[in-house]
Amino acid sequence: MKNEVKKIALLTGGGDCSGLNAVIRAIVKSSILKYGYKVVGFKGGYHGLYTDDYINMDLSSVSGIFHQGGTILKMSNKDNLFHYRTTDEKGNVVFKDVSDVAIENLKKHKIDVLIIIGGDGTLTSARDFARKGVNVIGIPKTIDNDVPATEITFGYRTALDHIMLSLDALHTTAFSHDRVMILEVMGRNAGWLALEGGIAGSADVILIPEIPYDINSVAKTIIDRYNRGSRFSIVCISEGAKPVDGEVTIKRIDEESPDTVKLGGVGDILRKQLEEVVKPVTNQDIRVTNLGYIQRGGVTNTFDRVLGTKYGAYAVDMIDRNEFGRMVVIRNDRMDSVRIEEVVGSGATGQTSTGGARIVNPHGDLVNSAKDIGITFGD
Ligand code: F6P
């Protein structure tokens, strides 16, 4: 049966990445040009939905944004409206469920469907709004590429380009100074960024969360290379990597964020470890670069512009088919959707009803190919 949708809304939540504007542009264009829907964009993620901060989106509002990283709607990874951090009259921090305020705002604007673009935390709230009767469609977003049920998320490939180019650049200093250069990249639970970025950037050692590393194995690779005449080595390490007998490296605790634990600094830990076991043998200097937010920003590459367009346009088609409470996915290179209920909840625990975050298989083809050409994973 044809639905009666007239007006839709969208928001972007979580941390930014390349391709978000491509998704926004596709949603707005397809909604207006193909279906004649009116479109509203809530600003700053769920915060805008709560405070009713919005813009009406016409075709001109998405003109010229395709190539830009980030999101014209702004975003936040702090606001969980079902567990909203605020203060009481005495100034104490308290958490309240303010989701009904958001639902009232949707009713006030006569919004028929809400498209929510975000990672695990954002989509968990999308599931909770769906449970309260809101017609929700989710679009997965993360540079970590670890959302279950979908093969690839937009932003990932642009981030890989940054990693590859950074490793290319680090090679020149590594070679000129006979140094060991370590590049720390993002990837909390999954090592895709370090793995594919490291292979493309010709790293000698790749360390990922899925394969805890033995420092002696890493050191042996570097020393063997040195003895063979390769006087420099390049290491690409995920922020979520850890030694066999150790833990992940926590940079800080952010009490305001639903994701309180922020990782970072494992590259420095690795440098100290290598200075103890490699430097006495080879006398190489060891330097660390943390790529940080550079990998989330900049100009969106070809792949992510196309992928973002596919995700956005497909989400709008789902409205026409009344496919609500579902998230857009790509399987075998074909667009499809799954129930949001099945995929959320992987952030903190790595577990979902579909089996957890999409992590690297330590015995899979990609790792095996890398090992075949001499790349060490520290196992
Ligand atoms: O989830 C994507 C991600 O890029 C992680 O790899 C990283 O740990 C995190 O976001 C950092 O987010 P922020 O510092 O913006 O909270």
CSV table of C-alpha atoms and ligand atoms in Angstrom, one decimal:
chain,number,residue,atom,x,y,z
A,1,MET,CA,0.0,0.0,0.0
A,2,LYS,CA,1.3,3.4,-0.9
A,3,ASN,CA,2.3,5.4,2.2
A,4,GLU,CA,1.3,8.9,3.0
A,5,VAL,CA,4.7,10.3,3.8
A,6,LYS,CA,5.0,14.0,3.2
A,7,LYS,CA,7.9,15.2,5.3
A,8,ILE,CA,11.0,13.5,6.5
A,9,ALA,CA,13.9,14.5,8.8
A,10,LEU,CA,17.5,13.5,9.1
A,11,LEU,CA,20.3,13.9,11.6
A,12,THR,CA,24.0,12.9,11.8
A,13,GLY,CA,25.4,11.5,15.1
A,14,GLY,CA,28.7,10.3,16.6
A,15,GLY,CA,32.1,11.2,15.2
A,16,ASP,CA,32.5,12.8,11.8
A,17,CYS,CA,33.9,11.1,8.7
A,18,SER,CA,34.2,11.6,5.0
A,19,GLY,CA,31.1,10.8,2.9
A,20,LEU,CA,28.5,12.2,5.4
A,21,ASN,CA,27.7,15.1,3.1
A,22,ALA,CA,27.4,12.8,0.2
A,23,VAL,CA,24.7,10.9,2.1
A,24,ILE,CA,22.9,14.0,3.2
A,25,ARG,CA,23.0,15.3,-0.4
A,26,ALA,CA,21.6,12.0,-1.8
A,27,ILE,CA,18.8,12.0,0.8
A,28,VAL,CA,17.7,15.5,0.1
A,29,LYS,CA,17.9,15.2,-3.7
A,30,SER,CA,16.2,11.9,-3.9
A,31,SER,CA,13.5,13.0,-1.4
A,32,ILE,CA,12.7,16.1,-3.3
A,33,LEU,CA,13.3,15.0,-6.9
A,34,LYS,CA,12.0,11.5,-6.8
A,35,TYR,CA,9.3,11.5,-4.1
A,36,GLY,CA,8.4,15.2,-3.5
A,37,TYR,CA,9.0,14.9,0.3
A,38,LYS,CA,9.8,18.0,2.3
A,39,VAL,CA,13.1,17.6,4.3
A,40,VAL,CA,14.2,18.9,7.6
A,41,GLY,CA,17.7,18.5,9.0
A,42,PHE,CA,18.2,18.5,12.8
A,43,LYS,CA,21.5,20.1,13.8
A,44,GLY,CA,24.2,18.7,16.0
A,45,GLY,CA,22.8,15.1,16.1
A,46,TYR,CA,20.3,14.2,18.8
A,47,HIS,CA,21.0,17.6,20.5
A,48,GLY,CA,19.2,19.4,17.7
A,49,LEU,CA,16.3,17.0,17.9
A,50,TYR,CA,16.0,17.7,21.6
A,51,THR,CA,16.4,21.4,21.4
A,52,ASP,CA,14.4,21.7,18.1
A,53,ASP,CA,17.4,23.2,16.3
A,54,TYR,CA,16.7,22.5,12.7
A,55,ILE,CA,16.9,23.8,9.1
A,56,ASN,CA,14.5,23.2,6.2
A,57,MET,CA,16.5,21.6,3.5
A,58,ASP,CA,15.9,22.4,-0.2
A,59,LEU,CA,18.1,21.6,-3.2
A,60,SER,CA,20.2,24.7,-2.7
A,61,SER,CA,21.1,23.6,0.9
A,62,VAL,CA,23.1,20.7,-0.4
A,63,SER,CA,24.7,22.4,-3.4
A,64,GLY,CA,28.5,22.4,-3.3
A,65,ILE,CA,28.9,20.0,-0.3
A,66,PHE,CA,29.5,16.7,-2.1
A,67,HIS,CA,33.3,16.7,-1.9
A,68,GLN,CA,33.5,18.1,1.6
A,69,GLY,CA,34.3,15.9,4.6
A,70,GLY,CA,32.3,16.3,7.8
A,71,THR,CA,28.7,17.2,7.9
A,72,ILE,CA,26.8,20.4,7.2
A,73,LEU,CA,24.3,19.4,9.8
A,74,LYS,CA,27.0,19.2,12.5
A,75,MET,CA,27.1,16.2,14.9
A,76,SER,CA,27.8,15.2,18.5
A,77,ASN,CA,28.8,12.0,20.2
A,78,LYS,CA,27.7,13.2,23.6
A,79,ASP,CA,23.9,13.2,23.5
A,80,ASN,CA,22.0,10.1,24.4
A,81,LEU,CA,18.4,11.3,24.8
A,82,PHE,CA,17.4,8.2,26.7
A,83,HIS,CA,20.2,8.8,29.2
A,84,TYR,CA,20.7,12.5,28.9
A,85,ARG,CA,23.4,14.1,31.1
A,86,THR,CA,22.2,17.3,32.8
A,87,THR,CA,22.4,18.9,36.2
A,88,ASP,CA,19.7,19.2,38.9
A,89,GLU,CA,18.8,22.3,40.9
A,90,LYS,CA,21.8,21.7,43.2
A,91,GLY,CA,24.2,21.4,40.3
A,92,ASN,CA,24.7,17.7,40.6
A,93,VAL,CA,25.1,15.7,37.4
A,94,VAL,CA,21.9,13.6,36.8
A,95,PHE,CA,20.8,11.5,33.8
A,96,LYS,CA,17.2,11.7,32.5
A,97,ASP,CA,15.2,10.2,29.7
A,98,VAL,CA,14.3,13.2,27.5
A,99,SER,CA,13.3,11.2,24.5
A,100,ASP,CA,9.6,12.3,24.7
A,101,VAL,CA,10.7,15.9,24.1
A,102,ALA,CA,12.3,14.7,20.9
A,103,ILE,CA,9.2,12.9,19.9
A,104,GLU,CA,7.1,15.9,20.6
A,105,ASN,CA,9.4,17.9,18.3
A,106,LEU,CA,8.9,15.4,15.5
A,107,LYS,CA,5.1,15.6,16.0
A,108,LYS,CA,5.2,19.4,16.0
A,109,HIS,CA,6.9,19.4,12.6
A,110,LYS,CA,4.7,16.6,11.3
A,111,ILE,CA,7.7,14.5,10.5
A,112,ASP,CA,6.7,11.1,9.1
A,113,VAL,CA,10.1,9.5,9.0
A,114,LEU,CA,13.5,10.1,10.7
A,115,ILE,CA,16.7,9.0,9.0
A,116,ILE,CA,19.5,8.6,11.5
A,117,ILE,CA,23.1,8.5,10.2
A,118,GLY,CA,25.6,7.2,12.8
A,119,GLY,CA,27.7,4.6,14.4
A,120,ASP,CA,26.9,2.1,17.2
A,121,GLY,CA,25.9,4.6,19.9
A,122,THR,CA,23.7,6.7,17.5
A,123,LEU,CA,22.0,3.6,16.1
A,124,THR,CA,21.3,2.2,19.5
A,125,SER,CA,19.2,5.3,20.2
A,126,ALA,CA,17.7,4.9,16.7
A,127,ARG,CA,16.5,1.4,17.8
A,128,ASP,CA,15.1,2.9,21.0
A,129,PHE,CA,13.1,5.6,19.0
A,130,ALA,CA,11.9,2.8,16.8
A,131,ARG,CA,10.7,0.9,19.9
A,132,LYS,CA,8.7,4.0,20.8
A,133,GLY,CA,6.9,4.0,17.5
A,134,VAL,CA,9.0,6.5,15.5
A,135,ASN,CA,9.4,5.5,11.8
A,136,VAL,CA,13.2,5.3,11.8
A,137,ILE,CA,15.7,4.3,9.1
A,138,GLY,CA,19.4,3.9,10.1
A,139,ILE,CA,22.5,4.5,7.9
A,140,PRO,CA,25.8,3.0,9.4
A,141,LYS,CA,28.7,5.4,9.7
A,142,THR,CA,32.3,4.8,11.0
A,143,ILE,CA,35.8,5.1,9.6
A,144,ASP,CA,36.5,1.9,11.6
A,145,ASN,CA,34.4,-0.2,9.2
A,146,ASP,CA,33.3,-2.5,12.0
A,147,VAL,CA,29.5,-2.2,11.8
A,148,PRO,CA,28.0,-5.7,11.7
A,149,ALA,CA,25.9,-6.9,8.7
A,150,THR,CA,27.4,-4.4,6.2
A,151,GLU,CA,30.5,-5.0,4.1
A,152,ILE,CA,31.7,-1.4,4.1
A,153,THR,CA,30.9,1.9,5.6
A,154,PHE,CA,31.5,5.3,4.0
A,155,GLY,CA,34.5,7.3,5.3
A,156,TYR,CA,36.6,4.2,5.6
A,157,ARG,CA,38.2,4.3,2.1
A,158,THR,CA,39.0,8.0,2.4
A,159,ALA,CA,40.6,7.3,5.8
A,160,LEU,CA,42.7,4.6,4.1
A,161,ASP,CA,43.9,7.1,1.6
A,162,HIS,CA,45.1,9.3,4.4
A,163,ILE,CA,46.9,6.4,6.1
A,164,MET,CA,48.5,5.3,2.8
A,165,LEU,CA,49.8,8.7,1.9
A,166,SER,CA,51.1,9.2,5.5
A,167,LEU,CA,53.0,6.0,5.3
A,168,ASP,CA,54.4,7.0,1.9
A,169,ALA,CA,55.6,10.3,3.5
A,170,LEU,CA,57.0,8.5,6.5
A,171,HIS,CA,59.1,6.3,4.3
A,172,THR,CA,61.2,9.2,3.1
A,173,THR,CA,62.3,10.1,6.7
A,174,ALA,CA,62.6,6.5,7.7
A,175,PHE,CA,64.9,5.8,4.7
A,176,SER,CA,67.0,9.0,4.9
A,177,HIS,CA,67.7,8.6,8.7
A,178,ASP,CA,67.7,4.8,8.9
A,179,ARG,CA,64.9,5.0,11.4
A,180,VAL,CA,62.0,3.0,12.7
A,181,MET,CA,58.8,5.0,12.1
A,182,ILE,CA,55.6,4.1,13.9
A,183,LEU,CA,52.2,5.4,12.7
A,184,GLU,CA,49.3,5.1,15.1
A,185,VAL,CA,45.9,5.0,13.4
A,186,MET,CA,42.3,4.8,14.6
A,187,GLY,CA,40.4,1.5,15.1
A,188,ARG,CA,39.1,0.8,18.6
A,189,ASN,CA,37.9,-2.8,18.3
A,190,ALA,CA,38.7,-3.6,14.7
A,191,GLY,CA,42.0,-3.3,12.9
A,192,TRP,CA,40.8,-2.7,9.3
A,193,LEU,CA,42.3,0.8,9.0
A,194,ALA,CA,45.8,-0.4,10.1
A,195,LEU,CA,45.5,-3.6,8.1
A,196,GLU,CA,44.5,-2.3,4.7
A,197,GLY,CA,46.1,1.1,5.2
A,198,GLY,CA,49.3,-0.6,6.3
A,199,ILE,CA,49.3,-3.0,3.3
A,200,ALA,CA,48.7,-0.1,0.9
A,201,GLY,CA,51.4,2.0,2.6
A,202,SER,CA,53.9,-0.8,2.5
A,203,ALA,CA,54.3,-1.2,6.3
A,204,ASP,CA,56.7,-3.9,7.5
A,205,VAL,CA,54.8,-4.5,10.8
A,206,ILE,CA,51.0,-4.1,11.3
A,207,LEU,CA,49.6,-4.4,14.8
A,208,ILE,CA,45.8,-4.7,15.3
A,209,PRO,CA,43.4,-5.3,18.2
A,210,GLU,CA,42.5,-8.8,16.9
A,211,ILE,CA,46.2,-10.1,17.1
A,212,PRO,CA,47.8,-9.2,20.4
A,213,TYR,CA,51.5,-8.5,19.7
A,214,ASP,CA,54.6,-10.1,21.2
A,215,ILE,CA,57.3,-7.3,21.4
A,216,ASN,CA,60.1,-9.8,20.7
A,217,SER,CA,58.4,-10.9,17.4
A,218,VAL,CA,58.1,-7.2,16.3
A,219,ALA,CA,61.7,-6.6,17.3
A,220,LYS,CA,62.9,-9.6,15.4
A,221,THR,CA,61.3,-8.4,12.2
A,222,ILE,CA,63.0,-5.0,12.5
A,223,ILE,CA,66.4,-6.5,13.4
A,224,ASP,CA,66.2,-9.1,10.6
A,225,ARG,CA,65.4,-6.3,8.1
A,226,TYR,CA,68.4,-4.3,9.4
A,227,ASN,CA,70.7,-7.2,9.1
A,228,ARG,CA,69.5,-7.8,5.5
A,229,GLY,CA,70.4,-4.2,4.7
A,230,SER,CA,67.0,-2.6,5.1
A,231,ARG,CA,68.0,0.0,7.6
A,232,PHE,CA,64.6,1.4,8.2
A,233,SER,CA,61.3,-0.1,9.2
A,234,ILE,CA,57.7,1.1,9.1
A,235,VAL,CA,55.1,0.1,11.7
A,236,CYS,CA,51.4,0.8,11.4
A,237,ILE,CA,49.5,0.2,14.7
A,238,SER,CA,45.8,0.5,15.6
A,239,GLU,CA,44.9,2.6,18.6
A,240,GLY,CA,43.2,-0.6,20.0
A,241,ALA,CA,46.2,-2.9,19.6
A,242,LYS,CA,47.7,-4.4,22.8
A,243,PRO,CA,50.6,-6.6,23.8
A,244,VAL,CA,49.9,-10.3,24.5
A,245,ASP,CA,50.2,-9.8,28.2
A,246,GLY,CA,48.8,-6.3,28.4
A,247,GLU,CA,45.8,-4.1,28.0
A,248,VAL,CA,44.7,-1.4,25.5
A,249,THR,CA,46.1,2.1,26.0
A,250,ILE,CA,43.6,4.6,27.4
A,251,LYS,CA,44.3,8.2,26.6
A,252,ARG,CA,41.5,9.7,28.8
A,253,ILE,CA,38.1,9.1,30.3
A,254,ASP,CA,35.4,11.4,28.9
A,255,GLU,CA,32.6,11.4,31.4
A,256,GLU,CA,30.4,13.5,29.1
A,257,SER,CA,30.5,11.0,26.3
A,258,PRO,CA,28.4,7.8,26.2
A,259,ASP,CA,31.7,6.2,25.0
A,260,THR,CA,33.6,7.2,28.1
A,261,VAL,CA,36.9,5.4,27.3
A,262,LYS,CA,39.0,7.2,24.6
A,263,LEU,CA,42.0,5.2,23.3
A,264,GLY,CA,45.3,6.6,22.2
A,265,GLY,CA,49.1,6.4,22.9
A,266,VAL,CA,49.9,2.8,22.1
A,267,GLY,CA,52.4,4.0,19.5
A,268,ASP,CA,54.4,5.7,22.3
A,269,ILE,CA,54.2,2.5,24.4
A,270,LEU,CA,55.5,0.5,21.5
A,271,ARG,CA,58.3,3.0,20.9
A,272,LYS,CA,59.5,2.6,24.5
A,273,GLN,CA,59.3,-1.2,24.2
A,274,LEU,CA,61.3,-1.1,21.0
A,275,GLU,CA,63.9,1.3,22.4
A,276,GLU,CA,64.7,-1.4,25.0
A,277,VAL,CA,65.0,-4.3,22.6
A,278,VAL,CA,65.8,-2.9,19.1
A,279,LYS,CA,67.9,0.2,19.7
A,280,PRO,CA,70.7,-1.7,21.7
A,281,VAL,CA,71.1,-4.0,18.6
A,282,THR,CA,70.7,-1.6,15.6
A,283,ASN,CA,71.1,1.8,17.2
A,284,GLN,CA,68.2,3.0,15.1
A,285,ASP,CA,66.2,6.0,16.3
A,286,ILE,CA,62.5,5.3,16.7
A,287,ARG,CA,59.8,8.0,16.1
A,288,VAL,CA,56.0,8.0,16.5
A,289,THR,CA,53.4,9.8,14.5
A,290,ASN,CA,49.7,9.7,15.7
A,291,LEU,CA,47.6,10.4,12.6
A,292,GLY,CA,44.6,11.3,14.8
A,293,TYR,CA,41.7,13.2,13.3
A,294,ILE,CA,43.4,13.8,10.0
A,295,GLN,CA,42.1,10.4,8.9
A,296,ARG,CA,38.5,11.5,9.5
A,297,GLY,CA,38.7,14.7,7.5
A,298,GLY,CA,39.5,16.4,4.3
A,299,VAL,CA,38.2,15.9,0.8
A,300,THR,CA,36.0,12.8,0.3
A,301,ASN,CA,37.4,10.4,-2.2
A,302,THR,CA,35.7,8.9,-5.3
A,303,PHE,CA,34.7,5.7,-3.6
A,304,ASP,CA,33.0,7.4,-0.6
A,305,ARG,CA,31.2,9.9,-2.7
A,306,VAL,CA,29.6,7.0,-4.7
A,307,LEU,CA,29.1,4.9,-1.6
A,308,GLY,CA,27.5,7.8,0.3
A,309,THR,CA,25.2,8.4,-2.6
A,310,LYS,CA,24.1,4.7,-2.7
A,311,TYR,CA,23.4,4.7,1.0
A,312,GLY,CA,21.4,7.9,1.0
A,313,ALA,CA,19.3,7.1,-2.1
A,314,TYR,CA,18.5,3.6,-0.9
A,315,ALA,CA,17.4,4.9,2.5
A,316,VAL,CA,14.8,7.2,0.8
A,317,ASP,CA,13.6,4.2,-1.4
A,318,MET,CA,13.1,2.3,1.9
A,319,ILE,CA,10.6,5.0,3.0
A,320,ASP,CA,8.5,4.3,-0.1
A,321,ARG,CA,8.5,0.6,0.8
A,322,ASN,CA,7.6,1.2,4.5
A,323,GLU,CA,10.8,-0.4,5.6
A,324,PHE,CA,11.1,1.1,9.1
A,325,GLY,CA,13.2,0.2,12.1
A,326,ARG,CA,15.8,-1.0,9.6
A,327,MET,CA,19.4,-0.1,8.7
A,328,VAL,CA,20.8,0.1,5.2
A,329,VAL,CA,23.5,-2.4,4.5
A,330,ILE,CA,25.6,-3.6,1.6
A,331,ARG,CA,26.0,-7.3,1.0
A,332,ASN,CA,27.8,-8.9,-1.9
A,333,ASP,CA,27.9,-5.3,-3.3
A,334,ARG,CA,24.1,-5.1,-3.3
A,335,MET,CA,22.0,-2.7,-1.2
A,336,ASP,CA,19.8,-4.3,1.3
A,337,SER,CA,18.6,-3.7,4.9
A,338,VAL,CA,18.5,-5.4,8.3
A,339,ARG,CA,16.6,-4.7,11.5
A,340,ILE,CA,18.4,-2.2,13.6
A,341,GLU,CA,17.7,-4.4,16.6
A,342,GLU,CA,20.0,-7.0,15.1
A,343,VAL,CA,23.1,-4.9,14.7
A,344,VAL,CA,23.4,-2.4,17.6
A,345,GLY,CA,25.2,-2.8,20.8
A,346,SER,CA,28.7,-3.7,19.6
A,347,GLY,CA,30.5,-0.6,20.8
A,348,ALA,CA,31.2,-1.4,24.4
A,349,THR,CA,31.1,-5.1,24.4
A,350,GLY,CA,31.8,-6.1,20.8
A,351,GLN,CA,28.7,-8.2,21.0
A,352,THR,CA,25.4,-7.9,19.0
A,353,SER,CA,22.7,-10.4,18.3
A,354,THR,CA,24.3,-11.0,14.9
A,355,GLY,CA,27.6,-11.9,16.6
A,356,GLY,CA,29.4,-8.7,17.4
A,357,ALA,CA,31.4,-6.0,15.7
A,358,ARG,CA,32.8,-6.9,12.2
A,359,ILE,CA,36.4,-7.5,13.1
A,360,VAL,CA,39.4,-8.7,11.2
A,361,ASN,CA,39.8,-12.5,10.9
A,362,PRO,CA,43.3,-13.2,12.1
A,363,HIS,CA,43.4,-16.3,9.8
A,364,GLY,CA,41.6,-14.7,6.9
A,365,ASP,CA,42.8,-14.0,3.3
A,366,LEU,CA,43.9,-10.5,4.0
A,367,VAL,CA,46.1,-11.3,6.9
A,368,ASN,CA,47.5,-14.3,5.2
A,369,SER,CA,48.3,-12.4,2.0
A,370,ALA,CA,50.1,-9.8,4.1
A,371,LYS,CA,52.1,-12.5,5.9
A,372,ASP,CA,53.0,-14.1,2.6
A,373,ILE,CA,54.8,-11.0,1.6
A,374,GLY,CA,56.7,-10.8,4.9
A,375,ILE,CA,54.5,-8.4,6.9
A,376,THR,CA,54.7,-9.2,10.7
A,377,PHE,CA,51.6,-9.0,13.0
A,378,GLY,CA,53.6,-9.6,16.1
A,379,ASP,CA,52.1,-13.0,16.7
B,1,F6P,O1,34.6,5.3,16.0
B,1,F6P,C1,35.4,6.0,15.2
B,1,F6P,C2,36.6,6.6,15.9
B,1,F6P,O2,37.2,7.3,14.9
B,1,F6P,C3,37.5,5.7,16.6
B,1,F6P,O3,38.4,5.0,15.8
B,1,F6P,C4,38.1,6.6,17.6
B,1,F6P,O4,38.6,5.9,18.8
B,1,F6P,C5,37.0,7.5,18.0
B,1,F6P,O5,36.2,7.6,16.8
B,1,F6P,C6,37.5,8.8,18.5
B,1,F6P,O6,36.4,9.7,18.7
B,1,F6P,P1,36.3,11.1,19.4
B,1,F6P,O7,37.7,11.4,19.9
B,1,F6P,O8,35.8,12.0,18.4
B,1,F6P,O9,35.4,10.9,20.5
